[in-house]
Short mmCIF file of C-alpha atoms (C1' of nucleotides) in Angstrom, two decimals:
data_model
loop_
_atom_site.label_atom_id
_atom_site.label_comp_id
_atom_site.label_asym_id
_atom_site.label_seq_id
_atom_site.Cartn_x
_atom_site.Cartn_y
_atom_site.Cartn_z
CA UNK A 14 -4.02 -6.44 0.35
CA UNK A 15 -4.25 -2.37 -0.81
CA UNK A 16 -2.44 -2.02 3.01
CA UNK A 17 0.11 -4.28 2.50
CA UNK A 18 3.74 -2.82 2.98
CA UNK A 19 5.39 -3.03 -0.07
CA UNK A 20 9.03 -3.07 -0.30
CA UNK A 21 9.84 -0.93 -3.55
CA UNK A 22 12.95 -1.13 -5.95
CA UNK A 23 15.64 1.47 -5.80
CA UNK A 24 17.31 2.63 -8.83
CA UNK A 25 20.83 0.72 -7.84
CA UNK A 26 18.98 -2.22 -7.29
CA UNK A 27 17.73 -2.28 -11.10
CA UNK A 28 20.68 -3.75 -13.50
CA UNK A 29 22.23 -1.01 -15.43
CA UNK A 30 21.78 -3.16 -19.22
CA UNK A 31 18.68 -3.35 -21.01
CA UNK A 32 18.52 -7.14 -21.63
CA UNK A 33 19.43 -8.00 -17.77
CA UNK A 34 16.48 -5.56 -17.00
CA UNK A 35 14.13 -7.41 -18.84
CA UNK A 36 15.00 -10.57 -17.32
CA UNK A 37 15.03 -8.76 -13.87
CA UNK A 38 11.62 -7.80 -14.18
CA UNK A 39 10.14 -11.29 -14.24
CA UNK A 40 8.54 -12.00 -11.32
CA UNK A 41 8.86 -8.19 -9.75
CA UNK A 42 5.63 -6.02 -8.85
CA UNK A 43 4.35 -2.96 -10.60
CA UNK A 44 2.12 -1.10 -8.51
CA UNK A 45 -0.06 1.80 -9.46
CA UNK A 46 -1.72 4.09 -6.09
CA UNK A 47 -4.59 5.16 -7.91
CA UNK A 48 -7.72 7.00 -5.95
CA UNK A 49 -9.48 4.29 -6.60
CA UNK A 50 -7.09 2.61 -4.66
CA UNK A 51 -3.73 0.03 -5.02
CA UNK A 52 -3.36 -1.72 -8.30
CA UNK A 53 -0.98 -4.37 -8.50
CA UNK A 54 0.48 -6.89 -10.29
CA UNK A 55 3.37 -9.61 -10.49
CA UNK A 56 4.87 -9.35 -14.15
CA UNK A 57 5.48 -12.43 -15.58
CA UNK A 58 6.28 -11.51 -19.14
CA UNK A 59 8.80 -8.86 -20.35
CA UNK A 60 10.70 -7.78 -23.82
CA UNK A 61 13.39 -5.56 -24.21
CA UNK A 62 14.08 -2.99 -26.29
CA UNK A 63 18.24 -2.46 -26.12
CA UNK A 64 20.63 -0.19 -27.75
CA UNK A 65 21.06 -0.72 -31.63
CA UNK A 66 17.87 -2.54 -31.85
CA UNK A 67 16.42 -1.41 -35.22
CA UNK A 68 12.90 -2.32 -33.53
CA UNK A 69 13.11 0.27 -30.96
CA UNK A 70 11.53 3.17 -30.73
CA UNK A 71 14.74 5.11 -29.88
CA UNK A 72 16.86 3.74 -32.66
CA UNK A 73 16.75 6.45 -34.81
CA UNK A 74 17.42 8.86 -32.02
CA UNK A 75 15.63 11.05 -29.51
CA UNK A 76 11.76 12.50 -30.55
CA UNK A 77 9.27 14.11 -29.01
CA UNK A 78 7.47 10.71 -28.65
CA UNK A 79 10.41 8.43 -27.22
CA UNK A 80 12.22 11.06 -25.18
CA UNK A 81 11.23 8.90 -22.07
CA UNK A 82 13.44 6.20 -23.20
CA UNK A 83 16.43 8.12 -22.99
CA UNK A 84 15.79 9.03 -18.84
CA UNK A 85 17.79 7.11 -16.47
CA UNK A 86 16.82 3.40 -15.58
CA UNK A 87 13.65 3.39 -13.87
CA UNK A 88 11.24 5.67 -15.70
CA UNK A 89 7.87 5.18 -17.49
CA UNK A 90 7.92 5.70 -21.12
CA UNK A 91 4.36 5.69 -22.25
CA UNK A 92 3.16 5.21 -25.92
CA UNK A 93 0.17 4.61 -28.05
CA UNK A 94 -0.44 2.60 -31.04
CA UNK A 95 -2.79 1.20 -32.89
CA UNK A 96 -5.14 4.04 -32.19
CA UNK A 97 -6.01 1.70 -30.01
CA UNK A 98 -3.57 0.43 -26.85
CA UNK A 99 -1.24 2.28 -24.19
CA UNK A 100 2.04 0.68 -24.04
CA UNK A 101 4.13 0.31 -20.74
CA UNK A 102 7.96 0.61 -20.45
CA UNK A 103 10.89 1.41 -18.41
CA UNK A 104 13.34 2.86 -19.37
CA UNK A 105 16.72 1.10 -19.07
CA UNK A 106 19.75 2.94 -19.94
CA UNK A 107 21.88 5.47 -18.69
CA UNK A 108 20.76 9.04 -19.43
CA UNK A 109 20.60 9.78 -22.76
CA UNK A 110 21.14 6.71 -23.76
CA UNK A 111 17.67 4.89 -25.57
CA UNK A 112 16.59 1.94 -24.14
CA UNK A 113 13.22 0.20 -22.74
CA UNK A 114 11.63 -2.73 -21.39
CA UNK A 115 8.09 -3.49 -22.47
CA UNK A 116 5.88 -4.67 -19.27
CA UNK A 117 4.13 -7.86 -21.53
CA UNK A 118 1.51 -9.41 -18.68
CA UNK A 119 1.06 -9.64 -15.30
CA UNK A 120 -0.88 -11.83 -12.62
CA UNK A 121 -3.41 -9.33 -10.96
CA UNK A 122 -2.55 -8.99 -6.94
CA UNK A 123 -4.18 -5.67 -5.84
CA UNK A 124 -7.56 -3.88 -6.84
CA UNK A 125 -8.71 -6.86 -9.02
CA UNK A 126 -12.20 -5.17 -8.87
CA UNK A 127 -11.06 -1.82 -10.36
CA UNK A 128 -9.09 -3.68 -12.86
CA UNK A 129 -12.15 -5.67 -13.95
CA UNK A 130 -14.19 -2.20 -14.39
CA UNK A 131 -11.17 -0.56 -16.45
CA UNK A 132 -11.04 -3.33 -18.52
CA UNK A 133 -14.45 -4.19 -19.12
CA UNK A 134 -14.22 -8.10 -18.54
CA UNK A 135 -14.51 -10.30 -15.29
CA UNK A 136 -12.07 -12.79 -16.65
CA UNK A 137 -8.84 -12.94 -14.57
CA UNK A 138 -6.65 -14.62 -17.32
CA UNK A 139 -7.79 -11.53 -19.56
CA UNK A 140 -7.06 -8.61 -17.32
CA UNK A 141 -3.75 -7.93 -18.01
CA UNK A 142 -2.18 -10.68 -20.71
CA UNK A 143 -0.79 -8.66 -23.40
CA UNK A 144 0.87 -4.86 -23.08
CA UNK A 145 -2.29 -2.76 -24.19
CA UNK A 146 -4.85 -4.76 -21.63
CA UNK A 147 -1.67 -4.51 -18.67
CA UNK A 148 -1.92 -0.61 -19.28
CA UNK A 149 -5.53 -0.77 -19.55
CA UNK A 150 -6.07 -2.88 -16.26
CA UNK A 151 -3.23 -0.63 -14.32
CA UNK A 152 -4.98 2.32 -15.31
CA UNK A 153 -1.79 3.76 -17.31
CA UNK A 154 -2.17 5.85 -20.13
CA UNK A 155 0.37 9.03 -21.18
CA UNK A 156 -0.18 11.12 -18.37
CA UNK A 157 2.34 8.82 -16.74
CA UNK A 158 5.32 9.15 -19.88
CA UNK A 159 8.24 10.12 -17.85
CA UNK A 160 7.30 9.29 -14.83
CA UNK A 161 10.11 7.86 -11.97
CA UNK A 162 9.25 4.06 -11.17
CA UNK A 163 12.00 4.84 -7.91
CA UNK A 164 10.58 7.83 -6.49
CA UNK A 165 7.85 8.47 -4.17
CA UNK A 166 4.98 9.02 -7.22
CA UNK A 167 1.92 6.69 -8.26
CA UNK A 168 3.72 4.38 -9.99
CA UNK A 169 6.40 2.13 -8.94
CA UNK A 170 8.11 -1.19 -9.18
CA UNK A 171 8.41 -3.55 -5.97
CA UNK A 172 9.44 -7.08 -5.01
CA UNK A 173 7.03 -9.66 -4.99
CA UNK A 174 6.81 -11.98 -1.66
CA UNK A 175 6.91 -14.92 -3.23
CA UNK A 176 9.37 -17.11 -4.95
CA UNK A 177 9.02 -17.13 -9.22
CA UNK A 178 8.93 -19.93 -11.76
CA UNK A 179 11.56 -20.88 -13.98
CA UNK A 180 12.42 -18.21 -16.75
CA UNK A 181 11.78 -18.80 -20.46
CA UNK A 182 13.25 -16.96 -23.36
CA UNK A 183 11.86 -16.53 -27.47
CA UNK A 184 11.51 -14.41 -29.90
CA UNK A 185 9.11 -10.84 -29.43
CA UNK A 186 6.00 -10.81 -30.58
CA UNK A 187 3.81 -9.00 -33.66
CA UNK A 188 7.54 -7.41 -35.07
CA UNK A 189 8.56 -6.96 -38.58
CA UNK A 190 12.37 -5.64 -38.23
CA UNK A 191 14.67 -7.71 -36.37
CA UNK A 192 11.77 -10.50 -35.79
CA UNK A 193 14.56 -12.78 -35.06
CA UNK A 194 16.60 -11.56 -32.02
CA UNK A 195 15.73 -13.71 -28.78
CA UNK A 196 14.71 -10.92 -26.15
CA UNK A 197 10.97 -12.00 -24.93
CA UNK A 198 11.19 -13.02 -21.03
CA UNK A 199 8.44 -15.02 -18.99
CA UNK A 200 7.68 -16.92 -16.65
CA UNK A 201 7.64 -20.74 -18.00
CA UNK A 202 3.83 -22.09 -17.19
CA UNK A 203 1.92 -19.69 -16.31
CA UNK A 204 -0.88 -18.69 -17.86
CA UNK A 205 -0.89 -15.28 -17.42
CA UNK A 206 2.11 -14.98 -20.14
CA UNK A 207 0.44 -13.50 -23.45
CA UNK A 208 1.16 -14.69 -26.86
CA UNK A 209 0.82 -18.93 -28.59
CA UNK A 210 0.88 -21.60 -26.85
CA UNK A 211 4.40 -22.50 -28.68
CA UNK A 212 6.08 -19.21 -26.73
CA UNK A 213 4.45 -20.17 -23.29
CA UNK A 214 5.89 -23.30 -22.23
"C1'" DT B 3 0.80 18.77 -45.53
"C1'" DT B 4 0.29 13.97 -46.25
"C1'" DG B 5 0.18 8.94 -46.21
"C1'" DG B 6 2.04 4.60 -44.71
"C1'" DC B 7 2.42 1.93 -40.84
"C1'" DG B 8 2.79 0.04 -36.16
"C1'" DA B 9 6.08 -3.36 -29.54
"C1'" DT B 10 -2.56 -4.75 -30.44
"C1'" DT B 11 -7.07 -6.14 -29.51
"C1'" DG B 12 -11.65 -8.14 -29.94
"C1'" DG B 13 -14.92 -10.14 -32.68
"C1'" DC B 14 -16.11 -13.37 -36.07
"C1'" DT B 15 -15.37 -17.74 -38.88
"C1'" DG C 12 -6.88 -18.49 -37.03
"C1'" DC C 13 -7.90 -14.29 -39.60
"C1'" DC C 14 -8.83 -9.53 -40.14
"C1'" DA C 15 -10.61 -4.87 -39.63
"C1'" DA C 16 -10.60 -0.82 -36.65
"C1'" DT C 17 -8.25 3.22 -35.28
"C1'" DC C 18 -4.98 7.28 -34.76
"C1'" DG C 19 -0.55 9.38 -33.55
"C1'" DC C 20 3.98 9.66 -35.34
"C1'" DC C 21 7.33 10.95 -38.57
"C1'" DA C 22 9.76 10.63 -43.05
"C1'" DA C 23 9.07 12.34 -47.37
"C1'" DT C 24 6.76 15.54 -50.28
#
DNA sequence: TTGGCGATTGGCT
DNA sequence: GCCAATCGCCAAT
C-alpha cells in the first residue's frame, strides 16, 4: 500500500494540449506524501479548462490568483471558492500560456483512513466525488498553488497498475458561460464519477 | 472601497 | 431536487 513503488509521470510523458490532458488523466494516480502518510487516488473524472475558454480562470489574462495556470504542464494551480471548497488543477500549457485541468473525483487507493478523518465521513463513494471533497480528502489546500506535479515534492501524478474503463465525454458541470462546450472526461460506470446520473453512464 | 458572483457542498424537503 | 452558507477575487466605482 503507502510502500508501494510508484512509477510517477514525467513532464514529456504528459500531452502538451489542454483537452488531450484532460482525457490523459483518466485513469492516472495523484498521490499526495503527507506526514500522515501516502494519499492516493485513481482519477476517474476530469474537465478541462483550454485556451480561449471564456470559463477559465485565465481567460482574461494572468492575476495574482491564476498565475499557476500559466506554469508549464504539470503544476498545481490551487483555488478557492465558494468560501467553502479547494479546487485542484494542473496546469496544461506551455509557459505562459493559461490553461488547466480540473481533478473532478477519484477512487481512494492509499491512506483511506486519513482521508476518512479529513473529510469527516466513513463513506467511500463520498470521499473524494466532486473537486472540493477530492482536495479535501487529499489534504490539498493553497499551500500547494504552484507546486510541480513532475518533481520530487509532495504531490505528484503516477500511473495506475491497472487497466481503466471505457472513457465518457459531456458537458462540465455547475457553469454559466460556455455551459455548452463538451470537455468533462470520466470513466463510463463507475461510481466514483461526481455529478447526475444522466452524465455518469 | 465595494458589491456581485462563483469550476460546491451538505442538509433539508 | 432545492437552497442557503460562505469568502476571496476583481471589475467598477
Amino acid at each position: 500500500m503507502g510502500s508501494t513503488r510508484l512509477r510517477y509521470l514525467r513532464r514529456v510523458e504528459l500531452p502538451l494540449d489542454t483537452i488531450q490532458l484532460a482525457r490523459y488523466l483518466i485513469g492516472k494516480c495523484i498521490v499526495h506524501e503527507t506526514r500522515a502518510g501516502r494519499l492516493s487516488g485513481r482519477i476517474v473524472e476530469t474537465e478541462a479548462y483550454p485556451i480561449g475558454d471564456p470559463a477559465a480562470h485565465s481567460f482574461r489574462g494572468q492575476t495574482p490568483r491564476n498565475g499557476s495556470m500559466f506554469l508549464a504542464r504539470g503544476h498545481a494551480y490551487v483555488y478557492f471558492i465558494y468560501g467553502s471548497s479547494f479546487m485542484l488543477n494542473v496546469s496544461s500549457e506551455r509557459r505562459g500560456v493559461g490553461g488547466g485541468v480540473l481533478l473532478r473525483a477519484f477512487e481512494p487507493r492509499d491512506g483511506i483512513g486519513v482521508m476518512e478523518r479529513l473529510r469527516g465521513t466513513t463513506r467511500l463513494i463520498d470521499l473524494a466525488r466532486g473537486p472540493g471533497r477530492l482536495a479535501e480528502a487529499l489534504g490539498v489546500d493553497r499551500e500547494l498553488d504552484g507546486m510541480d506535479l513532475c518533481s520530487s515534492g509532495p504531490l505528484r501524478l503516477a500511473r495506475a497498475t491497472e487497466k481503466g474503463g471505457r472513457i465518457g465525454r459531456s458537458v462540465r458541470i455547475g457553469l454559466t458561460r460556455a455551459a455548452d462546450r463538451v470537455l468533462r472526461f470520466y470513466e463510463r460506470g463507475s461510481s466514483f464519477v461526481s455529478g447526475p446520473k444522466a452524465l455518469r453512464g
